[in-house]
Tab-separated table of C-alpha atoms and ligand atoms in Angstrom:
chain	number	residue	atom	x	y	z
A	252	MET	CA	-16.237	-6.681	-28.275
A	253	ILE	CA	-19.668	-6.108	-26.784
A	254	ARG	CA	-18.174	-4.432	-23.713
A	255	ARG	CA	-16.140	-2.120	-25.857
A	256	PHE	CA	-19.119	-1.344	-28.054
A	257	LEU	CA	-21.320	-0.579	-25.075
A	258	GLY	CA	-18.531	1.482	-23.573
A	259	LYS	CA	-18.313	3.580	-26.691
A	260	VAL	CA	-22.056	4.072	-26.829
A	261	PHE	CA	-22.263	5.147	-23.209
A	262	SER	CA	-19.193	7.319	-23.023
A	263	GLY	CA	-19.725	8.807	-26.426
A	264	ARG	CA	-23.408	9.458	-26.788
A	265	LEU	CA	-24.571	10.127	-23.301
A	266	PHE	CA	-21.681	12.043	-21.846
A	267	ARG	CA	-19.861	13.699	-24.616
A	268	PRO	CA	-19.630	17.259	-23.300
A	269	ALA	CA	-21.761	19.666	-25.285
A	270	GLN	CA	-18.958	22.076	-26.005
A	271	SER	CA	-16.323	19.506	-26.761
A	272	LYS	CA	-12.642	20.253	-26.282
A	273	ALA	CA	-11.662	16.754	-27.258
A	274	MET	CA	-8.172	16.313	-28.580
A	275	PRO	CA	-7.348	13.206	-30.622
A	276	PHE	CA	-4.432	10.857	-30.072
A	277	SER	CA	-2.356	12.496	-32.807
A	278	LYS	CA	-2.245	15.695	-30.735
A	279	HIS	CA	-1.595	14.331	-27.244
A	280	ARG	CA	0.130	10.984	-27.936
A	281	ILE	CA	-0.952	9.271	-24.736
A	282	ALA	CA	-1.577	5.677	-25.748
A	283	ARG	CA	-4.090	3.724	-23.688
A	284	ASP	CA	-1.507	1.146	-22.689
A	285	ARG	CA	0.696	3.763	-21.064
A	286	ILE	CA	-1.726	4.245	-18.201
A	287	SER	CA	-2.009	1.779	-15.354
A	288	ARG	CA	-4.250	-1.223	-15.954
A	289	CYS	CA	-6.205	-0.391	-12.862
A	290	ALA	CA	-6.951	3.189	-13.965
A	291	ALA	CA	-7.895	2.026	-17.487
A	292	THR	CA	-10.192	-0.728	-16.240
A	293	THR	CA	-11.816	1.577	-13.697
A	294	CYS	CA	-12.686	4.138	-16.381
A	295	GLU	CA	-13.838	1.493	-18.803
A	296	THR	CA	-16.081	-0.237	-16.268
A	297	LEU	CA	-17.647	3.036	-15.127
A	298	GLN	CA	-18.348	3.943	-18.742
A	299	GLN	CA	-19.919	0.547	-19.373
A	300	HIS	CA	-22.300	1.314	-16.519
A	301	GLY	CA	-23.352	4.519	-18.211
A	302	HIS	CA	-21.162	7.001	-16.351
A	303	ALA	CA	-18.562	9.433	-17.610
A	304	ALA	CA	-15.092	8.585	-16.284
A	305	TYR	CA	-11.670	10.059	-16.962
A	306	VAL	CA	-8.142	9.918	-15.655
A	307	VAL	CA	-7.479	13.433	-14.332
A	308	GLY	CA	-5.007	15.767	-12.742
A	309	GLY	CA	-1.342	15.082	-12.160
A	310	ALA	CA	-1.350	11.734	-13.967
A	311	VAL	CA	-2.377	13.271	-17.299
A	312	ARG	CA	0.118	16.101	-16.868
A	313	ASP	CA	2.935	13.684	-16.062
A	314	LEU	CA	2.094	11.346	-18.944
A	315	MET	CA	2.318	14.265	-21.332
A	316	LEU	CA	5.671	15.149	-19.843
A	317	GLY	CA	6.803	11.591	-20.506
A	318	ARG	CA	6.982	10.730	-16.807
A	319	ASP	CA	5.452	7.752	-15.053
A	320	PRO	CA	2.647	9.033	-12.814
A	321	LYS	CA	3.093	7.940	-9.220
A	322	ASP	CA	-0.647	7.558	-8.712
A	323	TYR	CA	-3.879	7.825	-10.657
A	324	ASP	CA	-7.010	9.815	-9.972
A	325	VAL	CA	-10.251	9.175	-11.791
A	326	ALA	CA	-13.108	11.680	-11.991
A	327	THR	CA	-16.596	10.447	-12.739
A	328	SER	CA	-20.234	11.460	-12.996
A	329	ALA	CA	-21.150	8.496	-10.762
A	330	SER	CA	-21.849	9.149	-7.083
A	331	PRO	CA	-19.600	7.495	-4.486
A	332	GLU	CA	-22.363	4.988	-3.697
A	333	GLN	CA	-22.731	4.102	-7.373
A	334	VAL	CA	-18.969	3.602	-7.715
A	335	ARG	CA	-18.896	1.502	-4.570
A	336	ALA	CA	-21.722	-0.686	-5.912
A	337	ILE	CA	-19.912	-1.340	-9.205
A	338	PHE	CA	-16.533	-2.426	-7.829
A	339	ARG	CA	-16.382	-5.334	-5.451
A	340	ARG	CA	-12.948	-4.343	-4.185
A	341	SER	CA	-13.648	-0.746	-3.273
A	342	ARG	CA	-14.340	1.383	-0.234
A	343	ILE	CA	-15.659	4.847	0.433
A	344	ILE	CA	-13.229	7.060	2.305
A	345	GLY	CA	-13.342	10.581	3.717
A	346	ARG	CA	-16.168	12.175	5.600
A	347	ARG	CA	-16.223	15.700	4.254
A	348	PHE	CA	-15.769	14.916	0.590
A	349	ARG	CA	-16.256	11.272	-0.043
A	350	LEU	CA	-13.944	9.453	-2.436
A	351	VAL	CA	-13.830	5.838	-3.428
A	352	HIS	CA	-10.697	3.743	-3.443
A	353	VAL	CA	-10.929	1.101	-6.136
A	354	MET	CA	-8.383	-1.680	-5.722
A	355	CYS	CA	-6.935	-3.966	-8.378
A	356	GLY	CA	-4.200	-6.262	-7.131
A	357	SER	CA	-1.845	-4.085	-5.134
A	358	GLU	CA	-2.836	-0.927	-6.956
A	359	THR	CA	-5.404	1.593	-5.755
A	360	VAL	CA	-7.084	4.231	-7.873
A	361	GLU	CA	-8.809	7.167	-6.239
A	362	VAL	CA	-12.218	7.851	-7.769
A	363	ALA	CA	-13.945	11.189	-7.117
A	364	THR	CA	-17.326	12.403	-8.283
A	365	PHE	CA	-17.115	15.610	-10.373
A	366	ARG	CA	-16.898	18.431	-7.925
A	367	GLY	CA	-18.474	21.877	-8.101
A	368	SER	CA	-16.065	24.746	-8.505
A	369	ALA	CA	-15.422	27.310	-5.795
A	370	ASP	CA	-17.174	30.081	-7.654
A	371	SER	CA	-20.426	28.221	-8.096
A	372	GLY	CA	-20.551	29.462	-4.507
A	373	THR	CA	-24.230	30.048	-4.011
A	374	ASP	CA	-24.487	26.726	-2.300
A	375	GLU	CA	-24.763	27.202	1.439
A	376	ARG	CA	-22.503	24.217	2.078
A	377	GLN	CA	-19.622	26.203	0.615
A	378	THR	CA	-18.303	28.529	3.263
A	379	THR	CA	-15.161	30.590	3.548
A	380	ASP	CA	-13.318	32.160	6.457
A	381	GLU	CA	-12.644	35.888	6.774
A	382	HIS	CA	-9.628	35.663	4.402
A	383	GLY	CA	-11.627	33.949	1.683
A	384	ARG	CA	-10.266	30.475	2.461
A	385	ILE	CA	-12.709	27.762	1.500
A	386	LEU	CA	-13.639	25.717	4.522
A	387	ARG	CA	-16.132	23.412	2.856
A	388	ASP	CA	-16.562	22.529	-0.786
A	389	ASN	CA	-18.412	19.280	-0.692
A	390	VAL	CA	-20.651	19.966	-3.650
A	391	PHE	CA	-20.993	17.749	-6.690
A	392	GLY	CA	-20.853	19.385	-10.093
A	393	SER	CA	-20.500	18.851	-13.816
A	394	LEU	CA	-17.382	17.913	-15.759
A	395	GLU	CA	-16.838	21.584	-16.624
A	396	ASP	CA	-17.245	22.605	-12.961
A	397	ASP	CA	-14.753	19.966	-11.974
A	398	ALA	CA	-12.219	21.272	-14.476
A	399	ARG	CA	-12.685	24.851	-13.274
A	400	ARG	CA	-12.150	24.138	-9.596
A	401	ARG	CA	-8.755	22.544	-10.235
A	402	ASP	CA	-5.717	24.703	-9.560
A	403	PHE	CA	-3.486	24.962	-12.643
A	404	THR	CA	-4.363	24.598	-16.314
A	405	VAL	CA	-1.905	21.710	-16.682
A	406	ASN	CA	-3.689	19.912	-13.823
A	407	ALA	CA	-7.119	20.211	-15.393
A	408	MET	CA	-6.842	17.871	-18.363
A	409	PHE	CA	-9.090	14.797	-18.590
A	410	TYR	CA	-7.977	11.645	-20.360
A	411	ASP	CA	-10.477	9.109	-21.642
A	412	PRO	CA	-8.626	5.802	-22.099
A	413	VAL	CA	-11.505	4.229	-24.041
A	414	ARG	CA	-11.532	6.873	-26.753
A	415	GLU	CA	-7.862	7.807	-26.280
A	416	GLU	CA	-8.938	11.427	-26.094
A	417	VAL	CA	-7.871	14.334	-23.916
A	418	LEU	CA	-10.406	16.970	-22.879
A	419	ASP	CA	-8.750	20.288	-22.271
A	420	TYR	CA	-11.009	23.155	-21.167
A	421	HIS	CA	-8.338	25.508	-19.875
A	422	HIS	CA	-5.543	25.556	-22.374
A	423	GLY	CA	-3.549	23.028	-20.387
A	424	VAL	CA	-1.965	21.269	-23.381
A	425	PRO	CA	-0.432	24.401	-24.950
A	426	ASP	CA	0.619	25.647	-21.500
A	427	LEU	CA	2.372	22.393	-20.776
A	428	LYS	CA	4.099	22.465	-24.152
A	429	ALA	CA	5.302	25.988	-23.349
A	430	ARG	CA	6.301	24.759	-19.858
A	431	LYS	CA	4.054	27.300	-18.188
A	432	LEU	CA	2.300	26.865	-14.884
A	433	ARG	CA	-0.820	29.004	-15.021
A	434	MET	CA	-3.602	29.311	-12.460
A	435	ILE	CA	-7.154	28.793	-13.646
A	436	GLY	CA	-9.151	31.967	-12.975
A	437	ASP	CA	-7.943	34.883	-10.870
A	438	ALA	CA	-4.742	33.777	-9.182
A	439	ALA	CA	-5.069	36.000	-6.092
A	440	GLN	CA	-8.591	34.784	-5.449
A	441	ARG	CA	-7.592	31.148	-5.927
A	442	TYR	CA	-4.712	31.556	-3.427
A	443	ARG	CA	-7.085	33.159	-0.931
A	444	GLU	CA	-9.471	30.232	-1.327
A	445	ASP	CA	-6.639	27.822	-0.612
A	446	PRO	CA	-3.199	29.231	0.262
A	447	ILE	CA	-1.636	25.786	-0.130
A	448	ARG	CA	-1.862	26.423	-3.867
A	449	MET	CA	1.111	28.790	-3.462
A	450	LEU	CA	3.247	25.928	-2.195
A	451	ARG	CA	1.887	23.655	-4.899
A	452	ALA	CA	2.874	26.199	-7.535
A	453	VAL	CA	6.452	26.248	-6.283
A	454	ARG	CA	6.686	22.490	-5.887
A	455	LEU	CA	5.242	21.681	-9.294
A	456	ALA	CA	7.377	24.330	-10.987
A	457	ALA	CA	10.527	22.999	-9.317
A	458	SER	CA	9.811	19.315	-9.801
A	459	ARG	CA	8.410	19.458	-13.346
A	460	GLY	CA	10.732	22.154	-14.671
A	461	LEU	CA	7.921	24.652	-15.306
A	462	GLU	CA	7.944	28.411	-15.169
A	463	ILE	CA	5.270	30.061	-13.052
A	464	GLU	CA	3.475	32.411	-15.412
A	465	ALA	CA	3.702	36.093	-14.402
A	466	ARG	CA	0.107	36.658	-13.295
A	467	THR	CA	0.115	33.407	-11.368
A	468	ARG	CA	3.367	34.325	-9.698
A	469	LYS	CA	2.791	37.945	-8.826
A	470	PRO	CA	0.288	37.621	-5.954
A	471	ILE	CA	2.346	34.995	-4.127
A	472	ARG	CA	4.728	37.321	-2.301
A	473	GLU	CA	1.885	39.519	-1.175
A	474	LEU	CA	-0.312	36.669	0.046
A	475	ALA	CA	2.437	34.485	1.550
A	476	ASP	CA	1.276	35.201	5.094
A	477	LEU	CA	-2.050	33.505	4.434
A	478	LEU	CA	-0.208	30.222	4.831
A	479	HIS	CA	-0.178	30.817	8.588
A	480	ASN	CA	-3.915	30.521	8.460
A	481	VAL	CA	-3.879	26.979	7.042
A	482	PRO	CA	-3.991	23.961	9.371
A	483	GLN	CA	-0.408	23.004	10.162
A	484	ALA	CA	-0.858	19.402	9.155
A	485	ARG	CA	-1.690	20.433	5.582
A	486	VAL	CA	1.344	22.697	5.349
A	487	PHE	CA	3.438	19.890	6.723
A	488	ASP	CA	2.073	17.384	4.180
A	489	GLU	CA	2.780	19.771	1.341
A	490	MET	CA	6.302	20.463	2.631
A	491	MET	CA	6.907	16.722	2.817
A	492	LYS	CA	5.860	16.375	-0.808
A	493	LEU	CA	8.314	19.091	-1.731
A	494	LEU	CA	11.135	17.633	0.350
A	495	LEU	CA	10.597	14.142	-1.053
A	496	SER	CA	9.955	15.198	-4.649
A	497	GLY	CA	13.520	14.530	-5.769
A	498	HIS	CA	13.809	18.300	-6.366
A	499	ALA	CA	13.927	19.545	-2.793
A	500	ALA	CA	16.978	21.773	-3.199
A	501	GLU	CA	15.456	23.534	-6.188
A	502	GLY	CA	12.081	23.671	-4.403
A	503	VAL	CA	13.547	25.398	-1.349
A	504	ARG	CA	15.497	27.812	-3.544
A	505	ARG	CA	12.260	28.725	-5.278
A	506	LEU	CA	10.369	29.049	-1.990
A	507	ARG	CA	12.909	31.658	-0.962
A	508	LYS	CA	12.706	33.394	-4.286
A	509	GLU	CA	8.940	33.719	-3.959
A	510	GLY	CA	9.188	34.848	-0.319
A	511	LEU	CA	7.409	31.739	0.924
A	512	HIS	CA	10.005	30.309	3.261
A	513	HIS	CA	9.133	32.437	6.267
A	514	GLY	CA	7.711	30.459	9.109
A	515	LEU	CA	7.656	27.244	7.109
A	516	LEU	CA	9.589	24.148	8.044
A	517	PRO	CA	12.409	24.425	10.589
A	518	LEU	CA	12.363	28.167	10.505
A	519	LEU	CA	13.967	27.996	7.122
A	520	ASP	CA	14.295	31.761	7.166
A	521	ALA	CA	16.574	31.832	10.188
A	522	ILE	CA	18.640	28.877	9.048
A	523	LEU	CA	19.049	29.883	5.444
A	524	GLU	CA	20.073	33.356	6.361
A	525	GLN	CA	23.333	32.235	7.920
A	526	PRO	CA	25.843	31.062	5.297
A	527	LEU	CA	26.903	27.953	7.195
A	528	GLY	CA	23.312	26.989	7.878
A	529	GLU	CA	22.341	27.522	4.284
A	530	ARG	CA	25.185	25.428	2.977
A	531	PHE	CA	24.354	22.644	5.409
A	532	VAL	CA	20.633	22.562	4.576
A	533	MET	CA	21.266	22.735	0.845
A	534	ARG	CA	23.768	19.881	1.017
A	535	ALA	CA	21.266	17.824	3.004
A	536	LEU	CA	18.558	18.495	0.421
A	537	GLU	CA	20.837	17.716	-2.525
A	538	ASN	CA	21.783	14.516	-0.788
A	539	THR	CA	18.107	13.616	-0.322
A	540	ASP	CA	17.387	14.427	-3.974
A	541	ARG	CA	20.218	12.190	-5.123
A	542	ARG	CA	18.929	9.300	-3.023
A	543	ILE	CA	15.365	9.698	-4.257
A	544	ASN	CA	16.430	9.914	-7.869
A	545	ALA	CA	18.485	6.745	-7.414
A	546	ASP	CA	15.428	5.007	-5.896
A	547	LYS	CA	17.114	4.697	-2.523
A	548	PRO	CA	15.070	5.085	0.636
A	549	VAL	CA	15.305	8.329	2.588
A	550	SER	CA	14.637	8.688	6.250
A	551	PRO	CA	12.439	11.632	7.216
A	552	GLY	CA	14.074	11.544	10.657
A	553	PHE	CA	17.467	12.179	9.058
A	554	LEU	CA	16.071	14.970	6.934
A	555	PHE	CA	14.456	16.722	9.887
A	556	ALA	CA	17.591	16.239	11.959
A	557	ALA	CA	19.443	18.066	9.188
A	558	LEU	CA	16.872	20.819	8.819
A	559	LEU	CA	16.906	21.546	12.541
A	560	TRP	CA	20.613	21.039	13.093
A	561	HIS	CA	21.628	24.669	13.094
A	562	GLU	CA	18.946	25.439	15.659
A	563	VAL	CA	20.448	22.730	17.835
A	564	LEU	CA	23.979	23.883	17.146
A	565	THR	CA	23.267	27.463	18.164
A	566	ALA	CA	21.514	26.413	21.368
A	567	TRP	CA	24.294	23.930	22.091
A	568	LYS	CA	26.990	26.577	21.848
A	569	GLN	CA	24.978	28.952	24.008
A	570	ALA	CA	24.533	26.309	26.696
A	571	GLU	CA	28.266	25.563	26.634
A	572	ALA	CA	28.990	29.256	26.944
A	573	ARG	CA	26.815	29.274	30.070
A	574	GLY	CA	29.184	26.660	31.528
A	575	LEU	CA	27.487	23.334	30.784
A	576	ASN	CA	29.705	20.457	29.681
A	577	THR	CA	29.529	19.220	26.098
A	578	MET	CA	26.951	16.471	26.467
A	579	PRO	CA	24.591	18.111	28.955
A	580	ALA	CA	24.704	21.223	26.783
A	581	LEU	CA	23.835	19.177	23.694
A	582	PHE	CA	20.962	17.424	25.450
A	583	HIS	CA	19.659	20.745	26.629
A	584	ALA	CA	19.799	22.079	23.052
A	585	MET	CA	18.045	18.961	21.744
A	586	ASP	CA	15.223	19.422	24.239
A	587	GLN	CA	14.783	22.976	23.065
A	588	ALA	CA	14.640	21.858	19.435
A	589	GLY	CA	12.179	19.132	20.438
A	590	GLN	CA	9.877	21.752	21.892
A	591	LEU	CA	10.132	23.843	18.779
A	592	GLN	CA	9.352	20.788	16.713
A	593	ALA	CA	6.242	20.026	18.702
A	594	GLU	CA	4.936	23.562	19.138
A	595	GLN	CA	5.685	25.253	15.859
A	596	LEU	CA	6.752	22.863	13.194
A	597	ALA	CA	4.171	20.096	13.283
A	598	ILE	CA	6.887	17.495	12.709
A	599	PRO	CA	5.275	14.283	13.928
A	600	ARG	CA	6.651	13.069	17.228
A	601	ARG	CA	7.508	9.682	15.778
A	602	TYR	CA	10.544	11.229	14.087
A	603	GLY	CA	11.813	12.781	17.320
A	604	GLY	CA	13.637	9.654	18.460
A	605	ASP	CA	15.580	9.300	15.199
A	606	MET	CA	16.525	12.940	15.178
A	607	LYS	CA	17.827	12.898	18.724
A	608	GLU	CA	19.801	9.739	18.131
A	609	ILE	CA	21.578	11.247	15.141
A	610	TRP	CA	22.370	14.465	17.004
A	611	ALA	CA	23.530	12.681	20.154
A	612	LEU	CA	26.034	10.663	18.127
A	613	GLN	CA	27.756	13.747	16.769
A	614	PRO	CA	30.153	14.556	19.643
A	615	ARG	CA	31.219	10.937	19.703
A	616	PHE	CA	32.803	11.270	16.273
A	617	LEU	CA	35.310	13.649	17.805
A	618	ASN	CA	36.579	11.057	20.280
A	619	ARG	CA	39.086	9.230	18.184
A	620	PHE	CA	41.088	7.517	20.893
A	621	GLY	CA	40.996	4.323	22.971
A	622	ARG	CA	38.068	1.982	22.388
A	623	ARG	CA	35.598	4.735	21.583
A	624	PRO	CA	35.744	4.683	17.775
A	625	TYR	CA	35.278	0.886	17.869
A	626	HIS	CA	32.143	1.230	20.003
A	627	LEU	CA	30.786	3.860	17.691
A	628	LEU	CA	31.376	1.714	14.588
A	629	VAL	CA	29.032	-0.979	15.865
A	630	HIS	CA	26.337	1.419	17.017
A	631	GLN	CA	23.143	0.582	15.143
A	632	ARG	CA	22.736	4.176	13.956
A	633	PHE	CA	26.406	4.585	13.006
A	634	ARG	CA	25.598	4.939	9.298
A	635	ALA	CA	23.059	7.737	9.802
A	636	GLY	CA	25.355	9.496	12.265
A	637	TYR	CA	28.294	9.195	9.872
A	638	ASP	CA	26.322	10.505	6.880
A	639	PHE	CA	25.288	13.422	9.053
A	640	LEU	CA	28.887	14.031	10.073
A	641	LEU	CA	29.890	14.162	6.401
A	642	LEU	CA	27.282	16.846	5.776
A	643	ARG	CA	28.754	18.864	8.628
A	644	CYS	CA	32.210	18.509	7.087
A	645	GLU	CA	31.010	19.372	3.592
A	646	SER	CA	29.227	22.481	4.815
A	647	GLY	CA	32.439	23.724	6.423
A	648	GLU	CA	31.194	23.400	9.979
A	649	LEU	CA	33.768	20.727	10.787
A	650	ASP	CA	37.245	20.076	9.496
A	651	ALA	CA	37.054	17.805	6.424
A	652	GLU	CA	39.857	15.747	7.945
A	653	ILE	CA	37.453	14.291	10.537
A	654	GLY	CA	35.172	12.904	7.857
A	655	GLU	CA	38.160	11.503	5.952
A	656	TRP	CA	39.441	9.839	9.098
A	657	TRP	CA	36.134	8.047	9.683
A	658	LYS	CA	35.864	7.016	6.081
A	659	LYS	CA	39.261	5.386	6.266
A	660	PHE	CA	38.789	3.945	9.759
A	661	GLN	CA	35.602	2.095	8.782
A	662	HIS	CA	37.262	0.142	6.018
A	663	ALA	CA	40.758	-0.265	7.439
A	664	ASP	CA	42.206	-3.505	8.818
A	665	GLU	CA	42.898	-3.879	12.489
A	666	ALA	CA	46.557	-2.832	12.379
A	667	THR	CA	45.796	0.296	10.356
A	668	ARG	CA	42.984	1.206	12.728
A	669	ALA	CA	45.227	0.897	15.739
A	670	GLY	CA	47.752	3.173	14.048
A	671	MET	CA	45.084	5.754	13.290
A	672	LEU	CA	43.946	6.315	16.859
A	673	LEU	CA	44.713	9.745	18.240
A	674	LYS	CA	46.332	10.493	21.563
A	675	GLU	CA	43.836	11.343	24.232
A	676	ALA	CA	44.007	15.041	25.118
A	677	PRO	CA	45.256	15.453	28.681
A	678	GLY	CA	42.358	15.598	31.124
A	679	VAL	CA	39.725	14.937	28.485
A	680	GLY	CA	39.616	11.186	28.824
A	681	LYS	CA	39.439	11.269	32.579
A	682	LYS	CA	36.653	13.769	32.634
A	683	ARG	CA	34.663	11.939	29.984
A	684	ARG	CA	35.104	8.577	31.615
A	685	ARG	CA	33.721	9.867	34.863
A	686	ARG	CA	30.659	11.453	33.345
A	687	PRO	CA	28.402	8.429	32.895
A	688	ARG	CA	28.717	7.568	36.530
A	689	LEU	CA	27.910	11.101	37.565
A	690	ARG	CA	25.025	11.685	35.173
A	691	LYS	CA	23.261	8.350	35.371
A	692	SER	CA	21.152	9.567	32.493
A	693	PRO	CA	19.625	6.957	30.181
A	694	ALA	CA	20.460	9.283	27.330
A	695	ALA	CA	24.188	9.372	28.148
A	696	PRO	CA	25.996	8.743	24.880
A	697	GLU	CA	28.158	5.928	26.187
A	698	GLN	CA	25.044	3.930	26.978
A	699	GLY	CA	23.889	4.105	23.399
A	700	THR	CA	26.807	1.921	22.347
A	701	ALA	CA	25.707	-1.376	20.890
B	50	ATP	P1	1.553	15.162	-7.343
B	50	ATP	O1	0.770	13.894	-7.433
B	50	ATP	O2	2.870	15.173	-7.976
B	50	ATP	O3	1.574	15.662	-5.936
B	50	ATP	P2	-0.800	16.367	-8.388
B	50	ATP	O4	-1.074	17.581	-9.203
B	50	ATP	O5	-1.292	15.069	-8.924
B	50	ATP	O6	0.747	16.305	-8.140
B	50	ATP	P3	-2.473	15.792	-6.150
B	50	ATP	O7	-2.402	16.321	-4.775
B	50	ATP	O8	-2.315	14.342	-6.403
B	50	ATP	O9	-1.382	16.603	-6.960
B	50	ATP	O10	-3.847	16.316	-6.742
B	50	ATP	C1	-4.484	15.756	-7.868
B	50	ATP	C2	-5.225	16.839	-8.642
B	50	ATP	O11	-6.205	17.457	-7.802
B	50	ATP	C3	-4.347	18.000	-9.109
B	50	ATP	O12	-3.694	17.713	-10.314
B	50	ATP	C4	-5.371	19.116	-9.245
B	50	ATP	O13	-6.111	18.977	-10.432
B	50	ATP	C5	-6.285	18.851	-8.072
B	50	ATP	N1	-5.856	19.582	-6.858
B	50	ATP	C6	-5.041	19.148	-5.872
B	50	ATP	N2	-4.883	20.068	-4.920
B	50	ATP	C7	-5.624	21.127	-5.297
B	50	ATP	C8	-5.888	22.405	-4.724
B	50	ATP	N3	-5.333	22.769	-3.578
B	50	ATP	N4	-6.716	23.234	-5.397
B	50	ATP	C9	-7.289	22.860	-6.558
B	50	ATP	N5	-7.072	21.688	-7.142
B	50	ATP	C10	-6.260	20.812	-6.539
B	51	MG	MG1	-1.249	13.134	-7.913
């Protein structure tokens, strides 16, 4: 009782914004018990200590859309040190802009002090590069400043779980109701400040079923090249969010529509411009979306293997045309793709092993004679290799019959399997059998057999 009373006094009297945009429960319908316990307690405790504290950003947007937020951010008037002092289980993270992670059980809530907006830019700590990209914005600000420096109106709503009120300074609630994604302020300037916002626009529109409002959309095509000026790791992180959003296929379609796919992940432009490549990538993305929406795990290695496959395939065919045998040609092509991955695509090296394993298994699915299919079946990456093979069949790159054969072979009894084996093509078996001895390469496919 007393805690709640004090909370109301502090949050209400001391920090009620002068020009209130408070919206009551009847208008927003977000009940206190719909937000995570940890986020609610964090806000309540901060308020009891005399600070303003709200759930902000994506969580409020998603709650209004009737979705469960995947994480919670809290914005507060308290400094990171003050937050840290209030919560025993908390730690300050980040050097440039310090945040506090507050932990309750297994849950973590990210608490940030209200931040100054980009256009309160008289502060010397706020600097931009020659394209207008903000390099530093580690300035504290007011609640209103914090709302203004957020990207889209639907991402700038503040929810107070104690009062069950939403503060909406930028027309976020009506925009969300109309399913509009609208940039706060001048869209072109906001993209120049941070070009990643262009990718965020596409991802949020695709994953939340929103339409990018005309003035927010228009500058994107023109400014797309600014993305090359952003540190690769940030572009990569944002692409990962898009690919793992459960709406990757739609996201990539929209990236193309907005002219943003050039030079992004696996040279999407080159791949998507060939019909076979496009079909393959789209199938892979739809497959990933289905898995994510069914709460099944997805392997980034598999996804990258799929995104780069047509690069590998082209190089593989070229190497064969130059006279290399199947496997050496494939390994050569994989090395080339590996270089591309490291130099241009910022795909972390840890995925390289998975990708290569999946690719290297592919020719082995064509050897359907003797003991070879049996060896392949017990390979520890058989499942990933087989799923990949099915994508190749579905995209029209390989005969569907091959995929069917493997589907049946896996589940058949011994006698059926024996009857399914194909006759070895004359010369092929001999040549293949000799190769491991000649190559002595640790990467020879036969040595990968479990
Ligand atoms: P999701 O969690 O689905 O990725 P989100 O909108 O919550 O979507 P976060 O990266 O978690 O995205 O960011 C939290 C909030 O921080 C956003 O809702 C927005 O208010 C603000 N924000 C994030 N990135 C930017 C940016 N580049 N420019 C301005 N504000 C941003
Ligand atoms: Mg979020």
